PDB file of C-alpha atoms in Angstrom:
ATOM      1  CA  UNK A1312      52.946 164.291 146.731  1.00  0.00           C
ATOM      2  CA  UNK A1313      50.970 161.449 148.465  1.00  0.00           C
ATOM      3  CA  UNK A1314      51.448 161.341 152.572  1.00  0.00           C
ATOM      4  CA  UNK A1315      51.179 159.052 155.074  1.00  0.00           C
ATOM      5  CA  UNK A1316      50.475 159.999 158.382  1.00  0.00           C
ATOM      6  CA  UNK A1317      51.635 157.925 160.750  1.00  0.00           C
ATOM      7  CA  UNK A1318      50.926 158.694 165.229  1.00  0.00           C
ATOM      8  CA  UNK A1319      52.231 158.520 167.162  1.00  0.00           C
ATOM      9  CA  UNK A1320      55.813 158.797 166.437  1.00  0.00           C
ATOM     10  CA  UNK A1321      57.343 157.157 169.479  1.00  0.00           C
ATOM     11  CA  UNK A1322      55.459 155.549 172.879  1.00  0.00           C
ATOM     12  CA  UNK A1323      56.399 153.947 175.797  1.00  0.00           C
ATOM     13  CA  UNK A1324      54.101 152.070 177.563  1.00  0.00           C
ATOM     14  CA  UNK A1325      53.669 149.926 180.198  1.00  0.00           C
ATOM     15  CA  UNK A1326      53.943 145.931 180.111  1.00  0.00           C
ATOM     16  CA  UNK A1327      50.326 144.306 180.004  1.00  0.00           C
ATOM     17  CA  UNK A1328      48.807 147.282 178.317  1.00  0.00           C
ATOM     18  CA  UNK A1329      47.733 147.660 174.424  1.00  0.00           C
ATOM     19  CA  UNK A1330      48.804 150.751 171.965  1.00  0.00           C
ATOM     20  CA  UNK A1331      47.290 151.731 169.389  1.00  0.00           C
ATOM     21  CA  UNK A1332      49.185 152.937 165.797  1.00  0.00           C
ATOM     22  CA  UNK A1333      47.222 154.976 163.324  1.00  0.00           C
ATOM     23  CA  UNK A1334      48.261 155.772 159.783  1.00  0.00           C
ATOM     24  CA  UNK A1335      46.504 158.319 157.946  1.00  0.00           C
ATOM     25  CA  UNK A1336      46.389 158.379 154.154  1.00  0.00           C
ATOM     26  CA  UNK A1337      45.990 162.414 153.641  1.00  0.00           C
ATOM     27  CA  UNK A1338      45.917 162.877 149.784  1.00  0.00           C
ATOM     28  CA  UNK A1339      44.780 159.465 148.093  1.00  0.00           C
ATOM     29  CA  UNK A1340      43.155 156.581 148.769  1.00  0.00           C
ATOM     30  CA  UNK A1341      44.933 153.490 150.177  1.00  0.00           C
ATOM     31  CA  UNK A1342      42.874 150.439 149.318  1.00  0.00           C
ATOM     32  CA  UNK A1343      46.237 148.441 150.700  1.00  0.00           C
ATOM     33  CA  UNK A1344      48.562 149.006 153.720  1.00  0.00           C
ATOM     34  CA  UNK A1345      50.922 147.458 154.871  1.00  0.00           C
ATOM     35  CA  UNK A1346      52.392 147.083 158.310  1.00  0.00           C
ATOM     36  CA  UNK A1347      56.208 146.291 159.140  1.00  0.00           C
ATOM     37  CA  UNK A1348      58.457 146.037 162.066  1.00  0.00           C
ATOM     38  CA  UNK A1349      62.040 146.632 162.241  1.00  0.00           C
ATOM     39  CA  UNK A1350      64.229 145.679 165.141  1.00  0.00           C
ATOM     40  CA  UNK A1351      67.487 147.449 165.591  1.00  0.00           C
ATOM     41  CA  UNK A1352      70.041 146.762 162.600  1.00  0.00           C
ATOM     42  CA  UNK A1353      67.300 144.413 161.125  1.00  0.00           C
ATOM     43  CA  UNK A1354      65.424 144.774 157.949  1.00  0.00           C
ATOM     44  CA  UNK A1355      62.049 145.663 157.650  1.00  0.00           C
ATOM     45  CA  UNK A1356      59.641 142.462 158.260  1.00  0.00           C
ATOM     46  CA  UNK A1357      56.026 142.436 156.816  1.00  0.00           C
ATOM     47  CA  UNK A1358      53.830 141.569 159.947  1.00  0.00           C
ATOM     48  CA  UNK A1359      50.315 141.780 157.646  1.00  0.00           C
ATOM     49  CA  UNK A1360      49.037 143.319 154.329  1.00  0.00           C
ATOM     50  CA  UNK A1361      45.210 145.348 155.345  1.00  0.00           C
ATOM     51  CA  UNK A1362      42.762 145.867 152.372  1.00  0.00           C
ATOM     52  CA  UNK A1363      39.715 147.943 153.181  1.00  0.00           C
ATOM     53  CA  UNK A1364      36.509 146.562 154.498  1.00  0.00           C
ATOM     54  CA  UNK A1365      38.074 142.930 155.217  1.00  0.00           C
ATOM     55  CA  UNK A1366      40.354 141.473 156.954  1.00  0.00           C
ATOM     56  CA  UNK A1367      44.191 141.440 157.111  1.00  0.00           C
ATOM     57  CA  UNK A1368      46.153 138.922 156.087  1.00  0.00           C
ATOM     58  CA  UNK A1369      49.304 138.429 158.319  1.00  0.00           C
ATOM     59  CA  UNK A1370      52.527 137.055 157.930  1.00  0.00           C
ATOM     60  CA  UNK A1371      53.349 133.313 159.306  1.00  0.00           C
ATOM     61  CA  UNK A1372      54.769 133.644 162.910  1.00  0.00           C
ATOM     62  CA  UNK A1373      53.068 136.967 163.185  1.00  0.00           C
ATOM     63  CA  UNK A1374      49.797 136.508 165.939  1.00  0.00           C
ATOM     64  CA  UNK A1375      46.701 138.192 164.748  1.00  0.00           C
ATOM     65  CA  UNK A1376      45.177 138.022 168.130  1.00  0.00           C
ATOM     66  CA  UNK A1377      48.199 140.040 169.157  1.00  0.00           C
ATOM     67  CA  UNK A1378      48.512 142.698 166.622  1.00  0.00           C
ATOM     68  CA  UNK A1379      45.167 143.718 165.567  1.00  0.00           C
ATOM     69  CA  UNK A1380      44.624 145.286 162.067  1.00  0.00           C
ATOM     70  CA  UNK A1381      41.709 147.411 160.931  1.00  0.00           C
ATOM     71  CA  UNK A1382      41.500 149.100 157.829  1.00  0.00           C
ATOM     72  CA  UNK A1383      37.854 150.500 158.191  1.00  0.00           C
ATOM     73  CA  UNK A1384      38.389 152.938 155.807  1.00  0.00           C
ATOM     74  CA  UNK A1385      40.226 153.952 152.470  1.00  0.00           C
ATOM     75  CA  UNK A1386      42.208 156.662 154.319  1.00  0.00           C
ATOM     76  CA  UNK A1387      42.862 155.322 157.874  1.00  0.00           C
ATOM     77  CA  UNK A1388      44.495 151.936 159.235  1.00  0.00           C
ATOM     78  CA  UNK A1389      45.244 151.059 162.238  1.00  0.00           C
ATOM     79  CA  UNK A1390      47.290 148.857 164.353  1.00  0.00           C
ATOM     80  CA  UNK A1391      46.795 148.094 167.816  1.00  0.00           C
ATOM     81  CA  UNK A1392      49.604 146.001 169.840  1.00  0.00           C
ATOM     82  CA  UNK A1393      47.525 144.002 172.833  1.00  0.00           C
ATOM     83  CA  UNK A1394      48.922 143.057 175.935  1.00  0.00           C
ATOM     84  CA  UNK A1395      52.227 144.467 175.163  1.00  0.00           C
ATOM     85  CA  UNK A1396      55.393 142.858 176.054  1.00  0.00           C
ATOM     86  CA  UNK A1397      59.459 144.608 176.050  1.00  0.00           C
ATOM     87  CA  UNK A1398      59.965 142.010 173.478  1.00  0.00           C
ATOM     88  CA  UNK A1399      57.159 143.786 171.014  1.00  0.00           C
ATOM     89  CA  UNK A1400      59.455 147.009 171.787  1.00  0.00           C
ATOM     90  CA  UNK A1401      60.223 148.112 167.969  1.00  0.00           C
ATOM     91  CA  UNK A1402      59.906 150.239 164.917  1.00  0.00           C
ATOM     92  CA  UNK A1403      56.687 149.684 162.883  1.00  0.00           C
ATOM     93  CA  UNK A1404      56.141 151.725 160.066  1.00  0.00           C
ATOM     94  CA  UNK A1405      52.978 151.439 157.810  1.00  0.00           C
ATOM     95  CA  UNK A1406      52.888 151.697 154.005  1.00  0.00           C
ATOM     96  CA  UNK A1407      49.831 152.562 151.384  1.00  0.00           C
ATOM     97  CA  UNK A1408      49.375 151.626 148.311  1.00  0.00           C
ATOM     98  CA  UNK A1409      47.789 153.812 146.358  1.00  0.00           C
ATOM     99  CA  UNK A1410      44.372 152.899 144.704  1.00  0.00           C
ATOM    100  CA  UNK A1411      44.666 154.645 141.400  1.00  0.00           C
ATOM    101  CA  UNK A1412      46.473 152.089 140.102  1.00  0.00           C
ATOM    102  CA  UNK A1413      49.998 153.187 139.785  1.00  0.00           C
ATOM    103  CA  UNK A1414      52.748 150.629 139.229  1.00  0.00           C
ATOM    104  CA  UNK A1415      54.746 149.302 142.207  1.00  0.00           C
ATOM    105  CA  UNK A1416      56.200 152.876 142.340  1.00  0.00           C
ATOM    106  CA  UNK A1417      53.052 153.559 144.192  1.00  0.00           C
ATOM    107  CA  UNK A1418      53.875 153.271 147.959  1.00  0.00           C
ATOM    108  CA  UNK A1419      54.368 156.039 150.469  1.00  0.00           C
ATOM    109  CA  UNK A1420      55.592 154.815 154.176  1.00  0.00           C
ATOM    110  CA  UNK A1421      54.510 156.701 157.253  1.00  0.00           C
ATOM    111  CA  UNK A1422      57.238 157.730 159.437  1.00  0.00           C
ATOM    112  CA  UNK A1423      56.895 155.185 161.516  1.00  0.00           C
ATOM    113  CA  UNK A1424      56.001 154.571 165.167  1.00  0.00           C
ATOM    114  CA  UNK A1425      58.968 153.535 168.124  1.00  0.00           C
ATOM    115  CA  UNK A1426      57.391 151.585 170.219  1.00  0.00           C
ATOM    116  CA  UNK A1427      59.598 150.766 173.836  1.00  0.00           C
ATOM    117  CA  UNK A1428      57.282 148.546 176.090  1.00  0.00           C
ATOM    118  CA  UNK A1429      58.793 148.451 179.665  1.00  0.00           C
TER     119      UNK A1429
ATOM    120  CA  UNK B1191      67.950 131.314 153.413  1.00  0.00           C
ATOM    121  CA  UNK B1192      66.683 135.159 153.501  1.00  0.00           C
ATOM    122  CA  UNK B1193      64.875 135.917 149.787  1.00  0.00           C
ATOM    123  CA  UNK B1194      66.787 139.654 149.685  1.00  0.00           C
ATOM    124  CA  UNK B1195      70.297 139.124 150.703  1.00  0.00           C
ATOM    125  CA  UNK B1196      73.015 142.077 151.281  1.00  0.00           C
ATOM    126  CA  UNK B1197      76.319 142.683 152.568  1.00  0.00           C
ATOM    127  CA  UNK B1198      75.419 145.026 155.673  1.00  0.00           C
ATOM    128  CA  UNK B1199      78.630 146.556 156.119  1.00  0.00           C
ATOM    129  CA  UNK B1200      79.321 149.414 156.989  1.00  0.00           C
ATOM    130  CA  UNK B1201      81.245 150.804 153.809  1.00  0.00           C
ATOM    131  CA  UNK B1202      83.618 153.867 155.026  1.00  0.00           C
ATOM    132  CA  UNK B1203      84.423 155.941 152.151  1.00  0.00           C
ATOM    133  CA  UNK B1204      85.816 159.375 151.959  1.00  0.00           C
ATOM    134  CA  UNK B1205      83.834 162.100 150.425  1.00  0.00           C
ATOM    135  CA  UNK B1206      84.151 161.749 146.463  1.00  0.00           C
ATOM    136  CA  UNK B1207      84.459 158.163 146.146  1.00  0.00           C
ATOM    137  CA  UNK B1208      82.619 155.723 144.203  1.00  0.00           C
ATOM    138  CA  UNK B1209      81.094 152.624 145.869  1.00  0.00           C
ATOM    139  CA  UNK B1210      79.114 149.334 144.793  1.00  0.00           C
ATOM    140  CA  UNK B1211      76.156 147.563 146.778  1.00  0.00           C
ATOM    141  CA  UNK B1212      75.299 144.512 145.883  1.00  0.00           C
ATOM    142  CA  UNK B1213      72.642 142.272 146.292  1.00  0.00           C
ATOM    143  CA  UNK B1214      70.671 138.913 145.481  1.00  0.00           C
ATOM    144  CA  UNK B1215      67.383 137.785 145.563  1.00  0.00           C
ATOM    145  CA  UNK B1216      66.442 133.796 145.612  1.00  0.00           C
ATOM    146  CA  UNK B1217      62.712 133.860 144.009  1.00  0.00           C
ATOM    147  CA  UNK B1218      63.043 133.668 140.373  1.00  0.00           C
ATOM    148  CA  UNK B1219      59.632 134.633 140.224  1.00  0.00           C
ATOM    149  CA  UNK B1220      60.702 138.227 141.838  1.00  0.00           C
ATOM    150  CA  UNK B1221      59.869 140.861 139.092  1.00  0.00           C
ATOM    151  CA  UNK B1222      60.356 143.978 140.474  1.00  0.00           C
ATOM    152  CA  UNK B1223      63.338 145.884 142.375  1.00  0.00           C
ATOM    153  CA  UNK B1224      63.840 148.894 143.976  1.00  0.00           C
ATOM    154  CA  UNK B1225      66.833 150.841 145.895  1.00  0.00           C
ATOM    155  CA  UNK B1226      65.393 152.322 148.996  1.00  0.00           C
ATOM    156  CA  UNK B1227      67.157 154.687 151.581  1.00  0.00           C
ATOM    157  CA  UNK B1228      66.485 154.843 155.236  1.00  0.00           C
ATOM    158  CA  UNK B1229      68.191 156.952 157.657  1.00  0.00           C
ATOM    159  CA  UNK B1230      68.475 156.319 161.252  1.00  0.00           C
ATOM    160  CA  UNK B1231      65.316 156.316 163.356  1.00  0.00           C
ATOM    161  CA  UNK B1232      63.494 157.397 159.681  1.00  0.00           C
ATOM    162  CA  UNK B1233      60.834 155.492 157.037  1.00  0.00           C
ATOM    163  CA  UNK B1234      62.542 154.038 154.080  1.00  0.00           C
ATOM    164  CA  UNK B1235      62.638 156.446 151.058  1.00  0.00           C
ATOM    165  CA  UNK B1236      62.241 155.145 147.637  1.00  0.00           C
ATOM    166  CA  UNK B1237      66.049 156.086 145.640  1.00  0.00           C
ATOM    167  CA  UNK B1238      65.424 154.023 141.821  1.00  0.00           C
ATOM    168  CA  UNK B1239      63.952 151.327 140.179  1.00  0.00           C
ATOM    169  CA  UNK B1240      66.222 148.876 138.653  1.00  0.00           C
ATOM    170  CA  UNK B1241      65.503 147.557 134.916  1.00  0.00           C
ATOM    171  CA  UNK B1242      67.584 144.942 133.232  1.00  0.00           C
ATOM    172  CA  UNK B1243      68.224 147.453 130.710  1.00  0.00           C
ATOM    173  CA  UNK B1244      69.926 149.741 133.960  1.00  0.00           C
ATOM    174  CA  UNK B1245      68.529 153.046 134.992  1.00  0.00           C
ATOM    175  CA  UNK B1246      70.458 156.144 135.787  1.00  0.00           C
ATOM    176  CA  UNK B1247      69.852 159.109 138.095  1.00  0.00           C
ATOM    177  CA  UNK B1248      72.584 161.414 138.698  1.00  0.00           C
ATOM    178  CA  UNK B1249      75.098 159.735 140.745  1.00  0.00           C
ATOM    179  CA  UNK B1250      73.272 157.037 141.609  1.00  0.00           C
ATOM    180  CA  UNK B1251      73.255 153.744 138.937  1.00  0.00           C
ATOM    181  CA  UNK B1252      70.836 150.896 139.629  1.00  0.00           C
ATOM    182  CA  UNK B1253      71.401 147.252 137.477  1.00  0.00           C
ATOM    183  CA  UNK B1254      69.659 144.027 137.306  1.00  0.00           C
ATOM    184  CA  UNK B1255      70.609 140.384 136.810  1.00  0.00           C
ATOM    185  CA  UNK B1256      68.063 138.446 136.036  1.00  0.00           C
ATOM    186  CA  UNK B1257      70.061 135.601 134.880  1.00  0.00           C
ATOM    187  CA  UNK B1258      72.602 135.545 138.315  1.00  0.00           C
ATOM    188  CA  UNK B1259      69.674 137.262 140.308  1.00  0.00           C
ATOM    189  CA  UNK B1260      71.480 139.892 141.581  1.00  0.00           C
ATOM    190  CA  UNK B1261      70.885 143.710 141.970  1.00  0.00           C
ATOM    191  CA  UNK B1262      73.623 146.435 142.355  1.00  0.00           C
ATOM    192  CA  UNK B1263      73.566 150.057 142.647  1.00  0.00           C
ATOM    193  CA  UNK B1264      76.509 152.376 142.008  1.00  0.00           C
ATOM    194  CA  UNK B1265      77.575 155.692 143.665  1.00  0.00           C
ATOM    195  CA  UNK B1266      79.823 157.856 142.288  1.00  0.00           C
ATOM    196  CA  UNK B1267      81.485 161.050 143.835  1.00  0.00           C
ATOM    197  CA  UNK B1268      80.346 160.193 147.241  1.00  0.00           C
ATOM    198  CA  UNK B1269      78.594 162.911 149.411  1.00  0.00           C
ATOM    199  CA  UNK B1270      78.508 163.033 153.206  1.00  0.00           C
ATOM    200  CA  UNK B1271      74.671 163.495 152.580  1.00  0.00           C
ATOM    201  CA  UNK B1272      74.217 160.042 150.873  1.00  0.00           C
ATOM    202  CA  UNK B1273      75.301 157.873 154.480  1.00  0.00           C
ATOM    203  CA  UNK B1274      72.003 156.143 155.037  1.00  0.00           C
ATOM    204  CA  UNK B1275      71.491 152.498 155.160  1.00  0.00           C
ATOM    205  CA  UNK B1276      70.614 150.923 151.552  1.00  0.00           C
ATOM    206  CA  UNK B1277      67.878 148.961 151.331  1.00  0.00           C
ATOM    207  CA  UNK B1278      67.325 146.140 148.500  1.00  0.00           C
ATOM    208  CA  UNK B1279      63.897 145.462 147.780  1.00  0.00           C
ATOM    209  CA  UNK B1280      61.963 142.918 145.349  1.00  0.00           C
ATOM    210  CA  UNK B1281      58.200 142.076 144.795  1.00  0.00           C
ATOM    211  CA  UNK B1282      56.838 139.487 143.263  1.00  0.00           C
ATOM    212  CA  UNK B1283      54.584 141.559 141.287  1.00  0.00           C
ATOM    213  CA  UNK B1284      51.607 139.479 142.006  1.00  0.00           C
ATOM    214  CA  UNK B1285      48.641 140.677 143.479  1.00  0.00           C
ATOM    215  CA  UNK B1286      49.783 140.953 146.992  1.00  0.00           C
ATOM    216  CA  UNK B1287      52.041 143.832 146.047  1.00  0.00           C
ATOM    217  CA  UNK B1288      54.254 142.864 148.699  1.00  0.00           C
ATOM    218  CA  UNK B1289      57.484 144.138 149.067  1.00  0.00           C
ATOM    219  CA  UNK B1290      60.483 142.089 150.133  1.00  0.00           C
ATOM    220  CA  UNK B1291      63.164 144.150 152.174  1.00  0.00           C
ATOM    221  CA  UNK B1292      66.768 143.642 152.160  1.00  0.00           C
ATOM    222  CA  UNK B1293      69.066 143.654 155.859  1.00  0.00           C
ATOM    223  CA  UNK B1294      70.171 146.824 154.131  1.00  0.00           C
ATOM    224  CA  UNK B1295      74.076 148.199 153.798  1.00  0.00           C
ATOM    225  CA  UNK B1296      75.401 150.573 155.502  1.00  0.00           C
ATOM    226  CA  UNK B1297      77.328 153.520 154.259  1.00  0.00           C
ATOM    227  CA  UNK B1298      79.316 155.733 155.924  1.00  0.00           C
ATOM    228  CA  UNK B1299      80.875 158.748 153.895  1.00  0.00           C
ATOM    229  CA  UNK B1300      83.557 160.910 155.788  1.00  0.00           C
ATOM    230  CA  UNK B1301      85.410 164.249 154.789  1.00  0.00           C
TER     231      UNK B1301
END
């Protein structure tokens, strides 16, 4: 089946510095990810939807200066979280869509990154 | 007002038991729902797609609403394996492919 590779699966970082997440499409071709966040016993929030070869569209409230999308390729995506703060501490998980066309059934999540900023 | 609303419980049932989530959306254009699983710390797993017309899989019975906008999905015989938070999910079908995530519900199955 179609997998997302998400790294790294947890970080901790220091305050000030910038981290980069990398999801990995490894069997198909993701002309679409998306990237969410979840905070504890919260939902998951859309921060921005990536296509490949322009440039992400992100959520309102969600700083695109801050959280910096490329999607350079059909088969890698990246997020990078700049100038991290604790309050950016979180879950983000990425999720493809899958370029062959499938229905909405056609999304496959990486495992997601925990991110603790101290 | 949140677009994907749920009850997040949590829902303690013993093993064997059979327990409703419910759940309502507020964009009437919404046209597609899903049940999705996550467990702790974990991605959220896709569990069913819900039709109008109800869709069945095993133990697990998804329904739609259109009408009252509202989403439910049934559990019968209750397994310690199925605690996991429930997650209610709707898209708007458009060509954002968005998905809209639910606060999830909680359920806890015990021996």
């Amino acid at each position: 089946g179609a997998v997302v590779s998400q790294h790294p699966s947890w970080v901790i970082c220091k305050s000030g510095t910038s981290v980069k997440i990398e999801c990995r499409s490894l069997d198909f071709q993701a002309t679409t990810m998306f990237w969410y966040r979840q905070f504890p016993k919260q939902s998951l929030m859309l921060m921005a939807t990536s296509n490949e070869g322009s440039k992400a569209t992100y959520e309102q409230g969600v700083e695109k200066d801050k959280f910096l999308i490329n999607h350079a390729s059909l088969t890698l995506s990246t997020l990078t979280v700049t100038s991290a703060h604790p309050e950016d501490s979180s879950f983000y998980i990425c999720s493809a869509r899958r370029s062959d066309g499938q229905g909405l059934r056609g999304y496959t999540f990486g495992s997601g990154t925990r991110l603790t900023v101290v | 007002r949140k677009e994907v609303e749920q009850d997040p419980g949590p829902f303690n049932v013993p093993e064997g038991a059979t327990v409703a989530f419910n759940c309502t959306y507020s964009n009437s254009a919404s046209q597609s729902f899903f049940w999705y699983r996550q467990d702790c710390r974990k991605e959220p797993k896709l569990l069913m797609s819900v039709y109008s017309s109800g869709n069945e899989d095993g133990r697990f019975t998804a329904q739609l609403n259109r009408a009252s906008q509202y989403i439910s999905l049934l559990i019968r015989d209750s397994k310690l394996s199925d605690s996991a938070t429930y997650l209610c999910v709707a898209s708007l079908g458009d060509s954002s492919y968005k998905l809209i995530f639910g606060s999830g519900t909680r359920l806890l199955v015990r021996p």
